[in-house]
Amino acid sequence: MQADEALMKELDGWRAQARLLQFTWDRDLAAAYGAELISPGSYRLASILRLIRQQGILSRAHIPHHFFHEPSIRKKVLAAFGTEGRAYLLTSSARYGQYLQLEISVEARGLQKKESLHTVIVNLSSGQVLKFALPPHLLQAGGVEPELINKRKCSLKQAYLRAAEHLSREFAGEDQSWAQKAREKMALEEEKLQAFFQGKTSSPEFAAKQEELRRRLQPVLAINALRAALVYAPLFHYRLVVVSAGGRERTKTATYDPIANLCALD
């Protein structure tokens, strides 16, 4: 790739020059063409990852309404009133609901460190964590007209806290031996520390050593959001008149979410 000076400064820092970069992830190709080999722990890989992490911290995407067959959705909504009577369509409109998709890193720190990446999606209307992923092939870049977006009832901070709670519950159901081993090791080291400071456990030196020990061995589950995307998903809104078997008429509204396959009635 040919990198300009700005990109080279990001990749190479003080060594930056506008020059040709030749690198590969294949060891044989690196040997054959004299290209730089990118491998775990390499300087170049660390530079690329650092650069990527600075991009798209909060982005936007949407799913267009025309990806769904509206006449079929309308028929399904009207059929839902079959037990109450006949339903007739008065008006319809296309709107968007909001979801927050978070890319989250989870780090379990004990005697050893284990890292994992997770995608969590929160419905900003209900605050619920989705049990499924948004279809990536439907996502289109960019936002939508602000007047078409339903107001969110869940703030971005609340959505992050819901996602963190969800991941904490998931990890609580997994094997906790890593945390138990860390606590056992910490208890053993604290016994040694107390024996060493016998009669001086109220001293500042003992408190500092104890704090250092707990900071090093205390099992911790660290949850950190790396990046997020606001995703605008289609909603189909209908205003209906429902006629009961006795001839009584009522006006109702229905909102269908094709992503969650849910119909909310008012």
Tab-separated table of N, CA and C in Angstrom, residues 10-163:
chain	number	residue	atom	x	y	z
A	10	GLU	N	0.835	8.058	11.813
A	10	GLU	CA	0.048	7.207	12.697
A	10	GLU	C	0.687	5.831	12.848
A	11	LEU	N	1.270	5.326	11.760
A	11	LEU	CA	1.832	3.972	11.777
A	11	LEU	C	3.266	3.917	12.292
A	12	ASP	N	4.040	4.951	12.000
A	12	ASP	CA	5.465	4.894	12.293
A	12	ASP	C	5.969	5.975	13.235
A	13	GLY	N	5.089	6.914	13.614
A	13	GLY	CA	5.513	7.946	14.553
A	13	GLY	C	6.639	8.795	14.007
A	14	TRP	N	7.705	8.933	14.771
A	14	TRP	CA	8.806	9.820	14.397
A	14	TRP	C	9.552	9.341	13.160
A	15	ARG	N	9.400	8.049	12.792
A	15	ARG	CA	10.099	7.540	11.603
A	15	ARG	C	9.299	7.764	10.323
A	16	ALA	N	8.153	8.433	10.433
A	16	ALA	CA	7.219	8.526	9.315
A	16	ALA	C	7.806	9.217	8.093
A	17	GLN	N	7.550	8.619	6.949
A	17	GLN	CA	7.865	9.206	5.654
A	17	GLN	C	6.791	8.750	4.668
A	18	ALA	N	6.552	9.564	3.649
A	18	ALA	CA	5.610	9.151	2.613
A	18	ALA	C	6.318	8.112	1.746
A	19	ARG	N	6.099	6.849	2.027
A	19	ARG	CA	6.814	5.801	1.310
A	19	ARG	C	5.895	4.593	1.114
A	20	LEU	N	6.422	3.631	0.369
A	20	LEU	CA	5.658	2.416	0.062
A	20	LEU	C	5.814	1.421	1.212
A	21	LEU	N	4.685	0.898	1.709
A	21	LEU	CA	4.706	-0.122	2.755
A	21	LEU	C	4.460	-1.488	2.124
A	22	GLN	N	5.285	-2.440	2.439
A	22	GLN	CA	5.087	-3.804	1.970
A	22	GLN	C	5.089	-4.720	3.191
A	23	PHE	N	3.930	-5.267	3.498
A	23	PHE	CA	3.864	-6.190	4.624
A	23	PHE	C	2.888	-7.315	4.312
A	24	THR	N	3.018	-8.409	5.045
A	24	THR	CA	2.186	-9.590	4.825
A	24	THR	C	2.016	-10.342	6.137
A	25	TRP	N	0.971	-11.155	6.186
A	25	TRP	CA	0.743	-12.022	7.349
A	25	TRP	C	1.266	-13.438	7.080
A	26	ASP	N	1.803	-13.663	5.875
A	26	ASP	CA	2.284	-14.986	5.475
A	26	ASP	C	3.820	-15.033	5.545
A	27	ARG	N	4.355	-15.961	6.342
A	27	ARG	CA	5.802	-16.044	6.539
A	27	ARG	C	6.543	-16.352	5.234
A	28	ASP	N	5.983	-17.243	4.398
A	28	ASP	CA	6.634	-17.604	3.139
A	28	ASP	C	6.698	-16.417	2.177
A	29	LEU	N	5.597	-15.646	2.111
A	29	LEU	CA	5.587	-14.467	1.239
A	29	LEU	C	6.576	-13.413	1.732
A	30	ALA	N	6.687	-13.280	3.042
A	30	ALA	CA	7.638	-12.318	3.594
A	30	ALA	C	9.058	-12.679	3.194
A	31	ALA	N	9.378	-13.980	3.239
A	31	ALA	CA	10.724	-14.428	2.869
A	31	ALA	C	10.974	-14.281	1.372
A	32	ALA	N	9.930	-14.562	0.554
A	32	ALA	CA	10.091	-14.531	-0.901
A	32	ALA	C	10.229	-13.109	-1.449
A	33	TYR	N	9.487	-12.145	-0.872
A	33	TYR	CA	9.455	-10.796	-1.437
A	33	TYR	C	10.129	-9.750	-0.548
A	34	GLY	N	10.670	-10.170	0.586
A	34	GLY	CA	11.328	-9.217	1.465
A	34	GLY	C	10.363	-8.259	2.135
A	35	ALA	N	9.090	-8.690	2.244
A	35	ALA	CA	8.080	-7.845	2.880
A	35	ALA	C	8.151	-8.000	4.398
A	36	GLU	N	7.632	-7.022	5.077
A	36	GLU	CA	7.600	-7.068	6.543
A	36	GLU	C	6.542	-8.069	7.000
A	37	LEU	N	6.904	-8.962	7.897
A	37	LEU	CA	5.984	-9.971	8.417
A	37	LEU	C	5.248	-9.402	9.617
A	38	ILE	N	3.919	-9.413	9.547
A	38	ILE	CA	3.107	-8.983	10.684
A	38	ILE	C	2.688	-10.230	11.452
A	39	SER	N	3.005	-10.257	12.722
A	39	SER	CA	2.704	-11.406	13.567
A	39	SER	C	2.375	-10.905	14.963
A	40	PRO	N	1.778	-11.757	15.821
A	40	PRO	CA	1.463	-11.330	17.191
A	40	PRO	C	2.691	-10.781	17.900
A	41	GLY	N	2.535	-9.594	18.487
A	41	GLY	CA	3.640	-8.965	19.197
A	41	GLY	C	4.484	-8.045	18.346
A	42	SER	N	4.250	-8.000	17.023
A	42	SER	CA	5.079	-7.155	16.162
A	42	SER	C	4.710	-5.678	16.316
A	43	TYR	N	5.696	-4.843	16.087
A	43	TYR	CA	5.482	-3.394	16.193
A	43	TYR	C	4.404	-2.928	15.216
A	44	ARG	N	4.462	-3.427	13.990
A	44	ARG	CA	3.516	-2.986	12.964
A	44	ARG	C	2.081	-3.367	13.332
A	45	LEU	N	1.898	-4.581	13.853
A	45	LEU	CA	0.559	-5.011	14.247
A	45	LEU	C	0.012	-4.114	15.353
A	46	ALA	N	0.840	-3.800	16.326
A	46	ALA	CA	0.405	-2.921	17.417
A	46	ALA	C	0.010	-1.548	16.877
A	47	SER	N	0.764	-1.037	15.891
A	47	SER	CA	0.458	0.267	15.299
A	47	SER	C	-0.874	0.237	14.556
A	48	ILE	N	-1.095	-0.833	13.795
A	48	ILE	CA	-2.339	-0.959	13.027
A	48	ILE	C	-3.537	-1.066	13.958
A	49	LEU	N	-3.417	-1.884	14.999
A	49	LEU	CA	-4.516	-2.046	15.947
A	49	LEU	C	-4.806	-0.736	16.668
A	50	ARG	N	-3.778	0.000	17.039
A	50	ARG	CA	-3.985	1.281	17.717
A	50	ARG	C	-4.722	2.255	16.794
A	51	LEU	N	-4.355	2.248	15.518
A	51	LEU	CA	-4.990	3.137	14.547
A	51	LEU	C	-6.456	2.767	14.344
A	52	ILE	N	-6.730	1.450	14.254
A	52	ILE	CA	-8.109	0.990	14.056
A	52	ILE	C	-8.981	1.366	15.240
A	53	ARG	N	-8.424	1.247	16.456
A	53	ARG	CA	-9.205	1.541	17.660
A	53	ARG	C	-9.593	2.998	17.769
A	54	GLN	N	-8.880	3.869	17.042
A	54	GLN	CA	-9.209	5.289	17.066
A	54	GLN	C	-10.333	5.637	16.092
A	55	GLN	N	-10.690	4.694	15.229
A	55	GLN	CA	-11.674	4.968	14.183
A	55	GLN	C	-13.068	4.476	14.607
A	56	GLY	N	-14.071	5.210	14.196
A	56	GLY	CA	-15.451	4.764	14.356
A	56	GLY	C	-15.834	4.405	15.769
A	57	ILE	N	-15.477	5.244	16.756
A	57	ILE	CA	-15.824	4.936	18.142
A	57	ILE	C	-17.339	4.942	18.322
A	58	LEU	N	-18.023	5.882	17.681
A	58	LEU	CA	-19.482	5.892	17.665
A	58	LEU	C	-19.920	6.172	16.239
A	59	SER	N	-20.562	5.204	15.617
A	59	SER	CA	-21.000	5.351	14.228
A	59	SER	C	-22.513	5.161	14.142
A	60	ARG	N	-23.053	5.309	12.940
A	60	ARG	CA	-24.493	5.171	12.725
A	60	ARG	C	-24.756	4.280	11.516
A	61	ALA	N	-25.847	3.530	11.609
A	61	ALA	CA	-26.273	2.682	10.499
A	61	ALA	C	-27.793	2.585	10.542
A	62	HIS	N	-28.380	2.144	9.446
A	62	HIS	CA	-29.842	1.985	9.414
A	62	HIS	C	-30.212	0.794	8.545
A	63	ILE	N	-31.435	0.341	8.731
A	63	ILE	CA	-32.004	-0.727	7.905
A	63	ILE	C	-33.211	-0.132	7.179
A	64	PRO	N	-33.193	-0.042	5.861
A	64	PRO	CA	-34.294	0.581	5.107
A	64	PRO	C	-35.606	-0.211	5.226
A	65	HIS	N	-36.698	0.522	5.154
A	65	HIS	CA	-38.020	-0.119	5.234
A	65	HIS	C	-38.277	-1.053	4.054
A	66	HIS	N	-37.753	-0.696	2.867
A	66	HIS	CA	-38.108	-1.467	1.675
A	66	HIS	C	-37.494	-2.870	1.682
A	67	PHE	N	-36.644	-3.167	2.668
A	67	PHE	CA	-36.126	-4.525	2.791
A	67	PHE	C	-37.205	-5.493	3.283
A	68	PHE	N	-38.339	-4.933	3.730
A	68	PHE	CA	-39.431	-5.751	4.252
A	68	PHE	C	-40.686	-5.534	3.398
A	69	HIS	N	-41.500	-6.569	3.259
A	69	HIS	CA	-42.701	-6.513	2.421
A	69	HIS	C	-43.849	-5.959	3.256
A	70	GLU	N	-44.123	-4.659	3.101
A	70	GLU	CA	-45.108	-3.988	3.940
A	70	GLU	C	-46.521	-4.565	3.812
A	71	PRO	N	-47.010	-4.923	2.609
A	71	PRO	CA	-48.361	-5.495	2.538
A	71	PRO	C	-48.524	-6.757	3.394
A	72	SER	N	-47.484	-7.576	3.474
A	72	SER	CA	-47.552	-8.774	4.309
A	72	SER	C	-47.599	-8.405	5.782
A	73	ILE	N	-46.855	-7.369	6.147
A	73	ILE	CA	-46.855	-6.914	7.542
A	73	ILE	C	-48.223	-6.350	7.902
A	74	ARG	N	-48.805	-5.553	7.004
A	74	ARG	CA	-50.122	-4.973	7.251
A	74	ARG	C	-51.175	-6.071	7.435
A	75	LYS	N	-51.102	-7.085	6.584
A	75	LYS	CA	-52.047	-8.197	6.673
A	75	LYS	C	-51.906	-8.922	8.017
A	76	LYS	N	-50.677	-9.081	8.461
A	76	LYS	CA	-50.419	-9.762	9.731
A	76	LYS	C	-50.971	-8.952	10.902
A	77	VAL	N	-50.789	-7.633	10.864
A	77	VAL	CA	-51.284	-6.775	11.940
A	77	VAL	C	-52.807	-6.782	11.988
A	78	LEU	N	-53.451	-6.683	10.838
A	78	LEU	CA	-54.913	-6.694	10.796
A	78	LEU	C	-55.475	-8.028	11.273
A	79	ALA	N	-54.777	-9.101	10.928
A	79	ALA	CA	-55.246	-10.433	11.334
A	79	ALA	C	-55.173	-10.619	12.838
A	80	ALA	N	-54.318	-9.855	13.512
A	80	ALA	CA	-54.168	-9.993	14.966
A	80	ALA	C	-55.424	-9.565	15.712
A	81	PHE	N	-56.300	-8.809	15.053
A	81	PHE	CA	-57.533	-8.351	15.691
A	81	PHE	C	-58.706	-9.263	15.378
A	82	GLY	N	-58.452	-10.405	14.786
A	82	GLY	CA	-59.517	-11.311	14.388
A	82	GLY	C	-60.397	-11.768	15.529
A	83	THR	N	-59.834	-11.908	16.727
A	83	THR	CA	-60.622	-12.369	17.875
A	83	THR	C	-61.496	-11.251	18.438
A	84	GLU	N	-61.174	-9.997	18.138
A	84	GLU	CA	-61.950	-8.879	18.669
A	84	GLU	C	-63.023	-8.398	17.696
A	85	GLY	N	-62.834	-8.662	16.435
A	85	GLY	CA	-63.772	-8.193	15.427
A	85	GLY	C	-63.030	-7.885	14.139
A	86	ARG	N	-63.591	-7.029	13.341
A	86	ARG	CA	-62.954	-6.652	12.080
A	86	ARG	C	-62.125	-5.397	12.275
A	87	ALA	N	-60.955	-5.360	11.641
A	87	ALA	CA	-60.071	-4.206	11.746
A	87	ALA	C	-59.891	-3.590	10.365
A	88	TYR	N	-59.937	-2.246	10.321
A	88	TYR	CA	-59.773	-1.522	9.066
A	88	TYR	C	-58.642	-0.508	9.232
A	89	LEU	N	-57.878	-0.361	8.191
A	89	LEU	CA	-56.743	0.558	8.222
A	89	LEU	C	-57.207	1.978	7.939
A	90	LEU	N	-56.799	2.912	8.816
A	90	LEU	CA	-57.070	4.324	8.593
A	90	LEU	C	-55.847	5.007	7.977
A	91	THR	N	-54.726	4.912	8.664
A	91	THR	CA	-53.487	5.515	8.154
A	91	THR	C	-52.313	4.600	8.483
A	92	SER	N	-51.237	4.797	7.760
A	92	SER	CA	-50.001	4.052	8.052
A	92	SER	C	-48.823	4.988	7.865
A	93	SER	N	-47.748	4.701	8.577
A	93	SER	CA	-46.533	5.512	8.454
A	93	SER	C	-45.319	4.642	8.738
A	94	ALA	N	-44.199	5.066	8.191
A	94	ALA	CA	-42.942	4.344	8.378
A	94	ALA	C	-42.045	5.167	9.284
A	95	ARG	N	-41.600	4.562	10.387
A	95	ARG	CA	-40.743	5.246	11.336
A	95	ARG	C	-39.527	4.373	11.650
A	96	TYR	N	-38.706	4.849	12.562
A	96	TYR	CA	-37.511	4.090	12.946
A	96	TYR	C	-37.396	4.014	14.463
A	97	GLY	N	-37.053	2.839	14.947
A	97	GLY	CA	-36.680	2.664	16.339
A	97	GLY	C	-35.170	2.698	16.457
A	98	GLN	N	-34.681	2.823	17.686
A	98	GLN	CA	-33.234	2.952	17.890
A	98	GLN	C	-32.680	1.781	18.699
A	99	TYR	N	-31.548	1.283	18.243
A	99	TYR	CA	-30.799	0.254	18.957
A	99	TYR	C	-29.374	0.752	19.148
A	100	LEU	N	-28.753	0.327	20.232
A	100	LEU	CA	-27.342	0.614	20.448
A	100	LEU	C	-26.578	-0.702	20.402
A	101	GLN	N	-25.694	-0.827	19.414
A	101	GLN	CA	-24.851	-2.021	19.288
A	101	GLN	C	-23.479	-1.698	19.857
A	102	LEU	N	-23.090	-2.445	20.879
A	102	LEU	CA	-21.833	-2.201	21.587
A	102	LEU	C	-20.846	-3.329	21.342
A	103	GLU	N	-19.612	-2.943	21.053
A	103	GLU	CA	-18.518	-3.909	21.009
A	103	GLU	C	-17.775	-3.771	22.342
A	104	ILE	N	-17.810	-4.825	23.137
A	104	ILE	CA	-17.322	-4.752	24.518
A	104	ILE	C	-16.218	-5.766	24.749
A	105	SER	N	-15.159	-5.304	25.412
A	105	SER	CA	-14.097	-6.207	25.815
A	105	SER	C	-14.297	-6.567	27.278
A	106	VAL	N	-14.144	-7.863	27.579
A	106	VAL	CA	-14.254	-8.361	28.952
A	106	VAL	C	-12.931	-9.001	29.319
A	107	GLU	N	-12.386	-8.560	30.430
A	107	GLU	CA	-11.087	-9.063	30.880
A	107	GLU	C	-11.246	-9.650	32.276
A	108	ALA	N	-11.021	-10.959	32.388
A	108	ALA	CA	-11.056	-11.636	33.683
A	108	ALA	C	-9.629	-11.707	34.204
A	109	ARG	N	-9.343	-10.948	35.265
A	109	ARG	CA	-7.987	-10.886	35.800
A	109	ARG	C	-7.910	-11.615	37.131
A	110	GLY	N	-7.082	-12.619	37.195
A	110	GLY	CA	-6.802	-13.346	38.420
A	110	GLY	C	-5.328	-13.642	38.462
A	111	LEU	N	-4.957	-14.924	38.640
A	111	LEU	CA	-3.545	-15.290	38.532
A	111	LEU	C	-3.084	-15.146	37.090
A	112	GLN	N	-4.029	-15.316	36.178
A	112	GLN	CA	-3.770	-15.095	34.763
A	112	GLN	C	-4.835	-14.160	34.219
A	113	LYS	N	-4.637	-13.715	32.996
A	113	LYS	CA	-5.576	-12.781	32.374
A	113	LYS	C	-6.228	-13.437	31.163
A	114	LYS	N	-7.549	-13.344	31.092
A	114	LYS	CA	-8.288	-13.898	29.955
A	114	LYS	C	-9.157	-12.787	29.372
A	115	GLU	N	-8.982	-12.536	28.072
A	115	GLU	CA	-9.731	-11.478	27.401
A	115	GLU	C	-10.684	-12.057	26.359
A	116	SER	N	-11.821	-11.409	26.177
A	116	SER	CA	-12.776	-11.828	25.150
A	116	SER	C	-13.537	-10.609	24.647
A	117	LEU	N	-14.049	-10.699	23.422
A	117	LEU	CA	-14.816	-9.619	22.808
A	117	LEU	C	-16.263	-10.062	22.632
A	118	HIS	N	-17.183	-9.138	22.860
A	118	HIS	CA	-18.606	-9.458	22.795
A	118	HIS	C	-19.367	-8.339	22.094
A	119	THR	N	-20.377	-8.721	21.333
A	119	THR	CA	-21.292	-7.765	20.724
A	119	THR	C	-22.622	-7.834	21.468
A	120	VAL	N	-23.042	-6.715	22.030
A	120	VAL	CA	-24.307	-6.658	22.776
A	120	VAL	C	-25.161	-5.558	22.164
A	121	ILE	N	-26.429	-5.868	21.920
A	121	ILE	CA	-27.347	-4.910	21.297
A	121	ILE	C	-28.499	-4.625	22.254
A	122	VAL	N	-28.744	-3.340	22.504
A	122	VAL	CA	-29.781	-2.922	23.446
A	122	VAL	C	-30.849	-2.126	22.699
A	123	ASN	N	-32.107	-2.492	22.910
A	123	ASN	CA	-33.233	-1.756	22.350
A	123	ASN	C	-33.423	-0.492	23.176
A	124	LEU	N	-33.239	0.677	22.583
A	124	LEU	CA	-33.306	1.926	23.323
A	124	LEU	C	-34.735	2.363	23.635
A	125	SER	N	-35.724	1.645	23.108
A	125	SER	CA	-37.110	1.936	23.460
A	125	SER	C	-37.525	1.185	24.721
A	126	SER	N	-37.026	-0.050	24.854
A	126	SER	CA	-37.418	-0.887	25.994
A	126	SER	C	-36.294	-1.108	26.996
A	127	GLY	N	-35.060	-0.884	26.593
A	127	GLY	CA	-33.931	-1.169	27.466
A	127	GLY	C	-33.552	-2.635	27.495
A	128	GLN	N	-34.223	-3.459	26.693
A	128	GLN	CA	-33.950	-4.891	26.692
A	128	GLN	C	-32.728	-5.211	25.840
A	129	VAL	N	-31.971	-6.212	26.298
A	129	VAL	CA	-30.836	-6.715	25.527
A	129	VAL	C	-31.347	-7.758	24.542
A	130	LEU	N	-31.015	-7.590	23.274
A	130	LEU	CA	-31.480	-8.532	22.261
A	130	LEU	C	-30.806	-9.888	22.429
A	131	LYS	N	-31.555	-10.940	22.159
A	131	LYS	CA	-31.018	-12.295	22.243
A	131	LYS	C	-30.482	-12.764	20.895
A	132	PHE	N	-30.521	-11.869	19.918
A	132	PHE	CA	-30.056	-12.220	18.578
A	132	PHE	C	-29.296	-11.029	18.002
A	133	ALA	N	-28.532	-11.283	16.968
A	133	ALA	CA	-27.759	-10.217	16.328
A	133	ALA	C	-28.586	-9.546	15.238
A	134	LEU	N	-28.340	-8.271	15.009
A	134	LEU	CA	-28.962	-7.596	13.871
A	134	LEU	C	-28.363	-8.158	12.591
A	135	PRO	N	-29.200	-8.411	11.583
A	135	PRO	CA	-28.678	-9.005	10.332
A	135	PRO	C	-27.658	-8.088	9.663
A	136	PRO	N	-26.379	-8.450	9.651
A	136	PRO	CA	-25.360	-7.535	9.120
A	136	PRO	C	-25.543	-7.207	7.642
A	137	HIS	N	-26.146	-8.140	6.875
A	137	HIS	CA	-26.310	-7.887	5.446
A	137	HIS	C	-27.393	-6.835	5.169
A	138	LEU	N	-28.193	-6.490	6.184
A	138	LEU	CA	-29.232	-5.482	5.999
A	138	LEU	C	-28.766	-4.077	6.380
A	139	LEU	N	-27.681	-3.986	7.114
A	139	LEU	CA	-27.224	-2.695	7.621
A	139	LEU	C	-26.661	-1.824	6.506
A	140	GLN	N	-27.115	-0.580	6.484
A	140	GLN	CA	-26.628	0.413	5.534
A	140	GLN	C	-25.970	1.555	6.308
A	141	ALA	N	-24.916	2.116	5.767
A	141	ALA	CA	-24.178	3.171	6.466
A	141	ALA	C	-25.017	4.442	6.584
A	142	GLY	N	-24.793	5.183	7.666
A	142	GLY	CA	-25.421	6.483	7.841
A	142	GLY	C	-26.720	6.442	8.625
A	143	GLY	N	-27.202	7.632	8.958
A	143	GLY	CA	-28.428	7.757	9.729
A	143	GLY	C	-29.648	7.989	8.854
A	144	VAL	N	-30.726	8.467	9.470
A	144	VAL	CA	-31.988	8.718	8.765
A	144	VAL	C	-32.507	10.094	9.177
A	145	GLU	N	-33.605	10.509	8.571
A	145	GLU	CA	-34.172	11.814	8.880
A	145	GLU	C	-34.618	11.854	10.348
A	146	PRO	N	-34.190	12.875	11.110
A	146	PRO	CA	-34.492	12.932	12.550
A	146	PRO	C	-35.982	12.873	12.871
A	147	GLU	N	-36.826	13.455	12.001
A	147	GLU	CA	-38.263	13.483	12.294
A	147	GLU	C	-38.920	12.110	12.198
A	148	LEU	N	-38.205	11.130	11.630
A	148	LEU	CA	-38.762	9.777	11.506
A	148	LEU	C	-38.353	8.852	12.654
A	149	ILE	N	-37.544	9.364	13.568
A	149	ILE	CA	-37.002	8.522	14.635
A	149	ILE	C	-37.865	8.624	15.888
A	150	ASN	N	-38.282	7.493	16.419
A	150	ASN	CA	-38.992	7.468	17.697
A	150	ASN	C	-38.045	7.873	18.821
A	151	LYS	N	-38.550	8.639	19.771
A	151	LYS	CA	-37.718	9.034	20.897
A	151	LYS	C	-37.322	7.804	21.707
A	152	ARG	N	-36.083	7.805	22.181
A	152	ARG	CA	-35.640	6.682	22.995
A	152	ARG	C	-36.013	6.917	24.454
A	153	LYS	N	-36.357	5.835	25.134
A	153	LYS	CA	-36.709	5.899	26.543
A	153	LYS	C	-35.539	5.493	27.435
A	154	CYS	N	-34.518	4.932	26.817
A	154	CYS	CA	-33.344	4.452	27.538
A	154	CYS	C	-32.137	5.256	27.061
A	155	SER	N	-31.424	5.897	27.984
A	155	SER	CA	-30.261	6.694	27.600
A	155	SER	C	-29.109	5.778	27.186
A	156	LEU	N	-28.100	6.371	26.544
A	156	LEU	CA	-26.938	5.590	26.136
A	156	LEU	C	-26.202	5.028	27.356
A	157	LYS	N	-26.134	5.811	28.422
A	157	LYS	CA	-25.492	5.338	29.655
A	157	LYS	C	-26.261	4.159	30.238
A	158	GLN	N	-27.590	4.276	30.285
A	158	GLN	CA	-28.402	3.172	30.805
A	158	GLN	C	-28.247	1.924	29.943
A	159	ALA	N	-28.152	2.129	28.615
A	159	ALA	CA	-27.986	0.994	27.705
A	159	ALA	C	-26.662	0.284	27.971
A	160	TYR	N	-25.605	1.067	28.190
A	160	TYR	CA	-24.303	0.455	28.498
A	160	TYR	C	-24.379	-0.335	29.806
A	161	LEU	N	-25.035	0.230	30.818
A	161	LEU	CA	-25.155	-0.470	32.102
A	161	LEU	C	-25.952	-1.763	31.951
A	162	ARG	N	-26.993	-1.745	31.105
A	162	ARG	CA	-27.763	-2.969	30.849
A	162	ARG	C	-26.881	-4.021	30.172
A	163	ALA	N	-26.068	-3.569	29.222
A	163	ALA	CA	-25.169	-4.494	28.520
A	163	ALA	C	-24.143	-5.081	29.480
